[in-house]
Amino acid sequence: MRTMISTLLAAVALAAPAAAAPRQSPDARLATLLAGREAGKPTGCISPRWTSSSQIIDGTAIVYRDGRTLWVNRPRSGAEALRDDDILVTRQFGSQLCRIDSVELVSRGSTFQRGFVILGDFVPYRLPRRS
């Protein structure tokens, strides 16, 4: 029993430094996500039917994935409320998701609405063409 407790304590001591590693800043997380990609011309709308996923960068942006293109949206209002564990509830008008559309932020734990953002322009980031 004493050996088992010693082994468990040693395992916890080894795991503690890894768990205490500092989390990347939101800007660093976004830079890592966009590494090797080139920004394109911003656009006011995207077609959500082609997006396969979305990712929240805390307090900064929402990134929509459309095949090999990442569309980065830095909200015009409410960006400081973005948390990576939020659920995004989007109510769009028409067939496209556009700047000035609002996106509700719902807490994953409680399922209560905890805020919203007003979308800005969508900036495409694509991998450069190979020569």
PDB file of N, CA, C and O in Angstrom, residues 43-46 48 60-64 71-79 82 88-92 96-105 116-122:
ATOM      1  N   THR A  43     -14.087  40.286 -46.954  1.00  0.00           N
ATOM      2  CA  THR A  43     -15.404  40.281 -47.581  1.00  0.00           C
ATOM      3  C   THR A  43     -16.464  40.448 -46.498  1.00  0.00           C
ATOM      4  O   THR A  43     -16.225  40.154 -45.328  1.00  0.00           O
ATOM      5  N   GLY A  44     -17.628  40.916 -46.910  1.00  0.00           N
ATOM      6  CA  GLY A  44     -18.697  41.174 -45.951  1.00  0.00           C
ATOM      7  C   GLY A  44     -19.507  39.955 -45.569  1.00  0.00           C
ATOM      8  O   GLY A  44     -20.135  39.940 -44.513  1.00  0.00           O
ATOM      9  N   CYS A  45     -19.504  38.903 -46.400  1.00  0.00           N
ATOM     10  CA  CYS A  45     -20.347  37.727 -46.145  1.00  0.00           C
ATOM     11  C   CYS A  45     -19.633  36.436 -46.552  1.00  0.00           C
ATOM     12  O   CYS A  45     -18.785  36.460 -47.439  1.00  0.00           O
ATOM     13  N   ILE A  46     -20.016  35.358 -45.899  1.00  0.00           N
ATOM     14  CA  ILE A  46     -19.578  34.024 -46.311  1.00  0.00           C
ATOM     15  C   ILE A  46     -20.812  33.122 -46.343  1.00  0.00           C
ATOM     16  O   ILE A  46     -21.827  33.429 -45.734  1.00  0.00           O
ATOM     17  N   PRO A  48     -22.432  29.979 -45.008  1.00  0.00           N
ATOM     18  CA  PRO A  48     -22.242  29.025 -43.910  1.00  0.00           C
ATOM     19  C   PRO A  48     -22.434  27.570 -44.325  1.00  0.00           C
ATOM     20  O   PRO A  48     -21.962  26.676 -43.652  1.00  0.00           O
ATOM     21  N   THR A  60     -11.044  37.554 -28.964  1.00  0.00           N
ATOM     22  CA  THR A  60     -10.394  38.069 -30.169  1.00  0.00           C
ATOM     23  C   THR A  60     -11.191  37.853 -31.443  1.00  0.00           C
ATOM     24  O   THR A  60     -11.481  38.803 -32.160  1.00  0.00           O
ATOM     25  N   ALA A  61     -11.507  36.586 -31.771  1.00  0.00           N
ATOM     26  CA  ALA A  61     -12.054  36.294 -33.104  1.00  0.00           C
ATOM     27  C   ALA A  61     -12.809  34.966 -33.115  1.00  0.00           C
ATOM     28  O   ALA A  61     -12.686  34.147 -32.204  1.00  0.00           O
ATOM     29  N   ILE A  62     -13.559  34.797 -34.200  1.00  0.00           N
ATOM     30  CA  ILE A  62     -14.180  33.515 -34.535  1.00  0.00           C
ATOM     31  C   ILE A  62     -13.572  33.094 -35.864  1.00  0.00           C
ATOM     32  O   ILE A  62     -13.503  33.898 -36.799  1.00  0.00           O
ATOM     33  N   VAL A  63     -13.109  31.857 -35.944  1.00  0.00           N
ATOM     34  CA  VAL A  63     -12.485  31.341 -37.160  1.00  0.00           C
ATOM     35  C   VAL A  63     -13.404  30.270 -37.738  1.00  0.00           C
ATOM     36  O   VAL A  63     -13.730  29.289 -37.058  1.00  0.00           O
ATOM     37  N   TYR A  64     -13.833  30.481 -38.975  1.00  0.00           N
ATOM     38  CA  TYR A  64     -14.683  29.526 -39.686  1.00  0.00           C
ATOM     39  C   TYR A  64     -13.825  28.780 -40.700  1.00  0.00           C
ATOM     40  O   TYR A  64     -13.068  29.395 -41.443  1.00  0.00           O
ATOM     41  N   TRP A  71     -11.589  31.492 -42.467  1.00  0.00           N
ATOM     42  CA  TRP A  71     -12.168  32.838 -42.494  1.00  0.00           C
ATOM     43  C   TRP A  71     -12.132  33.380 -41.075  1.00  0.00           C
ATOM     44  O   TRP A  71     -12.770  32.834 -40.181  1.00  0.00           O
ATOM     45  N   VAL A  72     -11.385  34.457 -40.871  1.00  0.00           N
ATOM     46  CA  VAL A  72     -11.253  35.050 -39.544  1.00  0.00           C
ATOM     47  C   VAL A  72     -12.184  36.243 -39.438  1.00  0.00           C
ATOM     48  O   VAL A  72     -12.149  37.145 -40.277  1.00  0.00           O
ATOM     49  N   ASN A  73     -13.013  36.213 -38.411  1.00  0.00           N
ATOM     50  CA  ASN A  73     -13.930  37.317 -38.162  1.00  0.00           C
ATOM     51  C   ASN A  73     -13.595  37.920 -36.809  1.00  0.00           C
ATOM     52  O   ASN A  73     -13.681  37.239 -35.784  1.00  0.00           O
ATOM     53  N   ARG A  74     -13.193  39.177 -36.828  1.00  0.00           N
ATOM     54  CA  ARG A  74     -12.954  39.919 -35.592  1.00  0.00           C
ATOM     55  C   ARG A  74     -14.211  40.775 -35.381  1.00  0.00           C
ATOM     56  O   ARG A  74     -14.428  41.750 -36.107  1.00  0.00           O
ATOM     57  N   PRO A  75     -15.054  40.382 -34.424  1.00  0.00           N
ATOM     58  CA  PRO A  75     -16.327  41.081 -34.249  1.00  0.00           C
ATOM     59  C   PRO A  75     -16.178  42.581 -34.049  1.00  0.00           C
ATOM     60  O   PRO A  75     -15.208  43.048 -33.450  1.00  0.00           O
ATOM     61  N   ARG A  76     -17.161  43.306 -34.577  1.00  0.00           N
ATOM     62  CA  ARG A  76     -17.195  44.765 -34.437  1.00  0.00           C
ATOM     63  C   ARG A  76     -17.537  45.162 -33.009  1.00  0.00           C
ATOM     64  O   ARG A  76     -17.185  46.240 -32.551  1.00  0.00           O
ATOM     65  N   SER A  77     -18.282  44.291 -32.340  1.00  0.00           N
ATOM     66  CA  SER A  77     -18.719  44.585 -30.979  1.00  0.00           C
ATOM     67  C   SER A  77     -18.827  43.281 -30.196  1.00  0.00           C
ATOM     68  O   SER A  77     -19.269  42.270 -30.730  1.00  0.00           O
ATOM     69  N   GLY A  78     -18.418  43.322 -28.940  1.00  0.00           N
ATOM     70  CA  GLY A  78     -18.594  42.177 -28.053  1.00  0.00           C
ATOM     71  C   GLY A  78     -17.475  41.147 -28.055  1.00  0.00           C
ATOM     72  O   GLY A  78     -17.569  40.136 -27.365  1.00  0.00           O
ATOM     73  N   ALA A  79     -16.401  41.382 -28.797  1.00  0.00           N
ATOM     74  CA  ALA A  79     -15.322  40.382 -28.901  1.00  0.00           C
ATOM     75  C   ALA A  79     -14.740  40.016 -27.536  1.00  0.00           C
ATOM     76  O   ALA A  79     -14.352  38.870 -27.321  1.00  0.00           O
ATOM     77  N   LEU A  82     -15.954  36.767 -25.942  1.00  0.00           N
ATOM     78  CA  LEU A  82     -15.717  35.450 -26.542  1.00  0.00           C
ATOM     79  C   LEU A  82     -14.876  34.560 -25.632  1.00  0.00           C
ATOM     80  O   LEU A  82     -13.836  34.978 -25.133  1.00  0.00           O
ATOM     81  N   LEU A  88     -21.804  28.808 -30.062  1.00  0.00           N
ATOM     82  CA  LEU A  88     -22.234  29.910 -30.916  1.00  0.00           C
ATOM     83  C   LEU A  88     -23.623  29.618 -31.467  1.00  0.00           C
ATOM     84  O   LEU A  88     -23.838  28.570 -32.066  1.00  0.00           O
ATOM     85  N   VAL A  89     -24.548  30.545 -31.263  1.00  0.00           N
ATOM     86  CA  VAL A  89     -25.904  30.409 -31.807  1.00  0.00           C
ATOM     87  C   VAL A  89     -26.074  31.544 -32.812  1.00  0.00           C
ATOM     88  O   VAL A  89     -26.132  32.714 -32.436  1.00  0.00           O
ATOM     89  N   THR A  90     -26.142  31.172 -34.086  1.00  0.00           N
ATOM     90  CA  THR A  90     -26.187  32.155 -35.165  1.00  0.00           C
ATOM     91  C   THR A  90     -27.568  32.204 -35.780  1.00  0.00           C
ATOM     92  O   THR A  90     -28.123  31.170 -36.151  1.00  0.00           O
ATOM     93  N   ARG A  91     -28.110  33.401 -35.866  1.00  0.00           N
ATOM     94  CA  ARG A  91     -29.376  33.609 -36.570  1.00  0.00           C
ATOM     95  C   ARG A  91     -29.076  34.515 -37.741  1.00  0.00           C
ATOM     96  O   ARG A  91     -28.824  35.698 -37.560  1.00  0.00           O
ATOM     97  N   GLN A  92     -29.074  33.935 -38.913  1.00  0.00           N
ATOM     98  CA  GLN A  92     -28.733  34.725 -40.090  1.00  0.00           C
ATOM     99  C   GLN A  92     -29.989  35.090 -40.857  1.00  0.00           C
ATOM    100  O   GLN A  92     -31.017  34.439 -40.739  1.00  0.00           O
ATOM    101  N   GLN A  96     -26.629  33.830 -46.338  1.00  0.00           N
ATOM    102  CA  GLN A  96     -25.233  34.074 -45.993  1.00  0.00           C
ATOM    103  C   GLN A  96     -25.097  34.611 -44.577  1.00  0.00           C
ATOM    104  O   GLN A  96     -26.035  35.173 -44.014  1.00  0.00           O
ATOM    105  N   LEU A  97     -23.905  34.416 -44.021  1.00  0.00           N
ATOM    106  CA  LEU A  97     -23.545  34.978 -42.735  1.00  0.00           C
ATOM    107  C   LEU A  97     -22.758  36.245 -43.044  1.00  0.00           C
ATOM    108  O   LEU A  97     -21.759  36.195 -43.765  1.00  0.00           O
ATOM    109  N   CYS A  98     -23.235  37.383 -42.555  1.00  0.00           N
ATOM    110  CA  CYS A  98     -22.653  38.661 -42.958  1.00  0.00           C
ATOM    111  C   CYS A  98     -22.234  39.513 -41.764  1.00  0.00           C
ATOM    112  O   CYS A  98     -22.700  39.297 -40.644  1.00  0.00           O
ATOM    113  N   ARG A  99     -21.351  40.492 -42.080  1.00  0.00           N
ATOM    114  CA  ARG A  99     -20.999  41.465 -41.044  1.00  0.00           C
ATOM    115  C   ARG A  99     -22.298  42.117 -40.587  1.00  0.00           C
ATOM    116  O   ARG A  99     -23.261  42.188 -41.353  1.00  0.00           O
ATOM    117  N   ILE A 100     -22.303  42.547 -39.390  1.00  0.00           N
ATOM    118  CA  ILE A 100     -23.442  43.097 -38.637  1.00  0.00           C
ATOM    119  C   ILE A 100     -24.455  42.048 -38.209  1.00  0.00           C
ATOM    120  O   ILE A 100     -25.363  42.363 -37.449  1.00  0.00           O
ATOM    121  N   ASP A 101     -24.343  40.781 -38.652  1.00  0.00           N
ATOM    122  CA  ASP A 101     -25.186  39.733 -38.071  1.00  0.00           C
ATOM    123  C   ASP A 101     -24.729  39.535 -36.630  1.00  0.00           C
ATOM    124  O   ASP A 101     -23.565  39.759 -36.296  1.00  0.00           O
ATOM    125  N   SER A 102     -25.655  39.099 -35.780  1.00  0.00           N
ATOM    126  CA  SER A 102     -25.278  38.855 -34.388  1.00  0.00           C
ATOM    127  C   SER A 102     -25.175  37.354 -34.128  1.00  0.00           C
ATOM    128  O   SER A 102     -25.861  36.555 -34.761  1.00  0.00           O
ATOM    129  N   VAL A 103     -24.294  37.026 -33.214  1.00  0.00           N
ATOM    130  CA  VAL A 103     -24.082  35.642 -32.802  1.00  0.00           C
ATOM    131  C   VAL A 103     -24.191  35.617 -31.283  1.00  0.00           C
ATOM    132  O   VAL A 103     -23.473  36.343 -30.590  1.00  0.00           O
ATOM    133  N   GLU A 104     -25.118  34.798 -30.770  1.00  0.00           N
ATOM    134  CA  GLU A 104     -25.279  34.673 -29.322  1.00  0.00           C
ATOM    135  C   GLU A 104     -24.209  33.746 -28.768  1.00  0.00           C
ATOM    136  O   GLU A 104     -23.826  32.765 -29.406  1.00  0.00           O
ATOM    137  N   LEU A 105     -23.746  34.049 -27.572  1.00  0.00           N
ATOM    138  CA  LEU A 105     -22.766  33.222 -26.877  1.00  0.00           C
ATOM    139  C   LEU A 105     -23.488  32.519 -25.734  1.00  0.00           C
ATOM    140  O   LEU A 105     -24.056  33.171 -24.854  1.00  0.00           O
ATOM    141  N   PHE A 116     -23.348  38.358 -26.591  1.00  0.00           N
ATOM    142  CA  PHE A 116     -23.430  38.239 -28.042  1.00  0.00           C
ATOM    143  C   PHE A 116     -22.356  39.108 -28.673  1.00  0.00           C
ATOM    144  O   PHE A 116     -21.774  39.975 -28.014  1.00  0.00           O
ATOM    145  N   VAL A 117     -22.076  38.838 -29.934  1.00  0.00           N
ATOM    146  CA  VAL A 117     -21.135  39.651 -30.701  1.00  0.00           C
ATOM    147  C   VAL A 117     -21.817  40.095 -31.987  1.00  0.00           C
ATOM    148  O   VAL A 117     -22.732  39.432 -32.478  1.00  0.00           O
ATOM    149  N   ILE A 118     -21.370  41.216 -32.512  1.00  0.00           N
ATOM    150  CA  ILE A 118     -21.784  41.695 -33.826  1.00  0.00           C
ATOM    151  C   ILE A 118     -20.600  41.451 -34.751  1.00  0.00           C
ATOM    152  O   ILE A 118     -19.497  41.943 -34.503  1.00  0.00           O
ATOM    153  N   LEU A 119     -20.819  40.662 -35.791  1.00  0.00           N
ATOM    154  CA  LEU A 119     -19.720  40.268 -36.674  1.00  0.00           C
ATOM    155  C   LEU A 119     -19.153  41.438 -37.466  1.00  0.00           C
ATOM    156  O   LEU A 119     -19.862  42.391 -37.786  1.00  0.00           O
ATOM    157  N   GLY A 120     -17.878  41.321 -37.803  1.00  0.00           N
ATOM    158  CA  GLY A 120     -17.181  42.279 -38.661  1.00  0.00           C
ATOM    159  C   GLY A 120     -16.928  41.627 -40.017  1.00  0.00           C
ATOM    160  O   GLY A 120     -17.595  40.660 -40.393  1.00  0.00           O
ATOM    161  N   ASP A 121     -15.951  42.137 -40.733  1.00  0.00           N
ATOM    162  CA  ASP A 121     -15.575  41.556 -42.034  1.00  0.00           C
ATOM    163  C   ASP A 121     -14.944  40.180 -41.844  1.00  0.00           C
ATOM    164  O   ASP A 121     -14.355  39.884 -40.798  1.00  0.00           O
ATOM    165  N   PHE A 122     -15.050  39.358 -42.868  1.00  0.00           N
ATOM    166  CA  PHE A 122     -14.449  38.028 -42.891  1.00  0.00           C
ATOM    167  C   PHE A 122     -13.182  38.106 -43.730  1.00  0.00           C
ATOM    168  O   PHE A 122     -13.230  38.488 -44.896  1.00  0.00           O
TER     169      PHE A 122
END
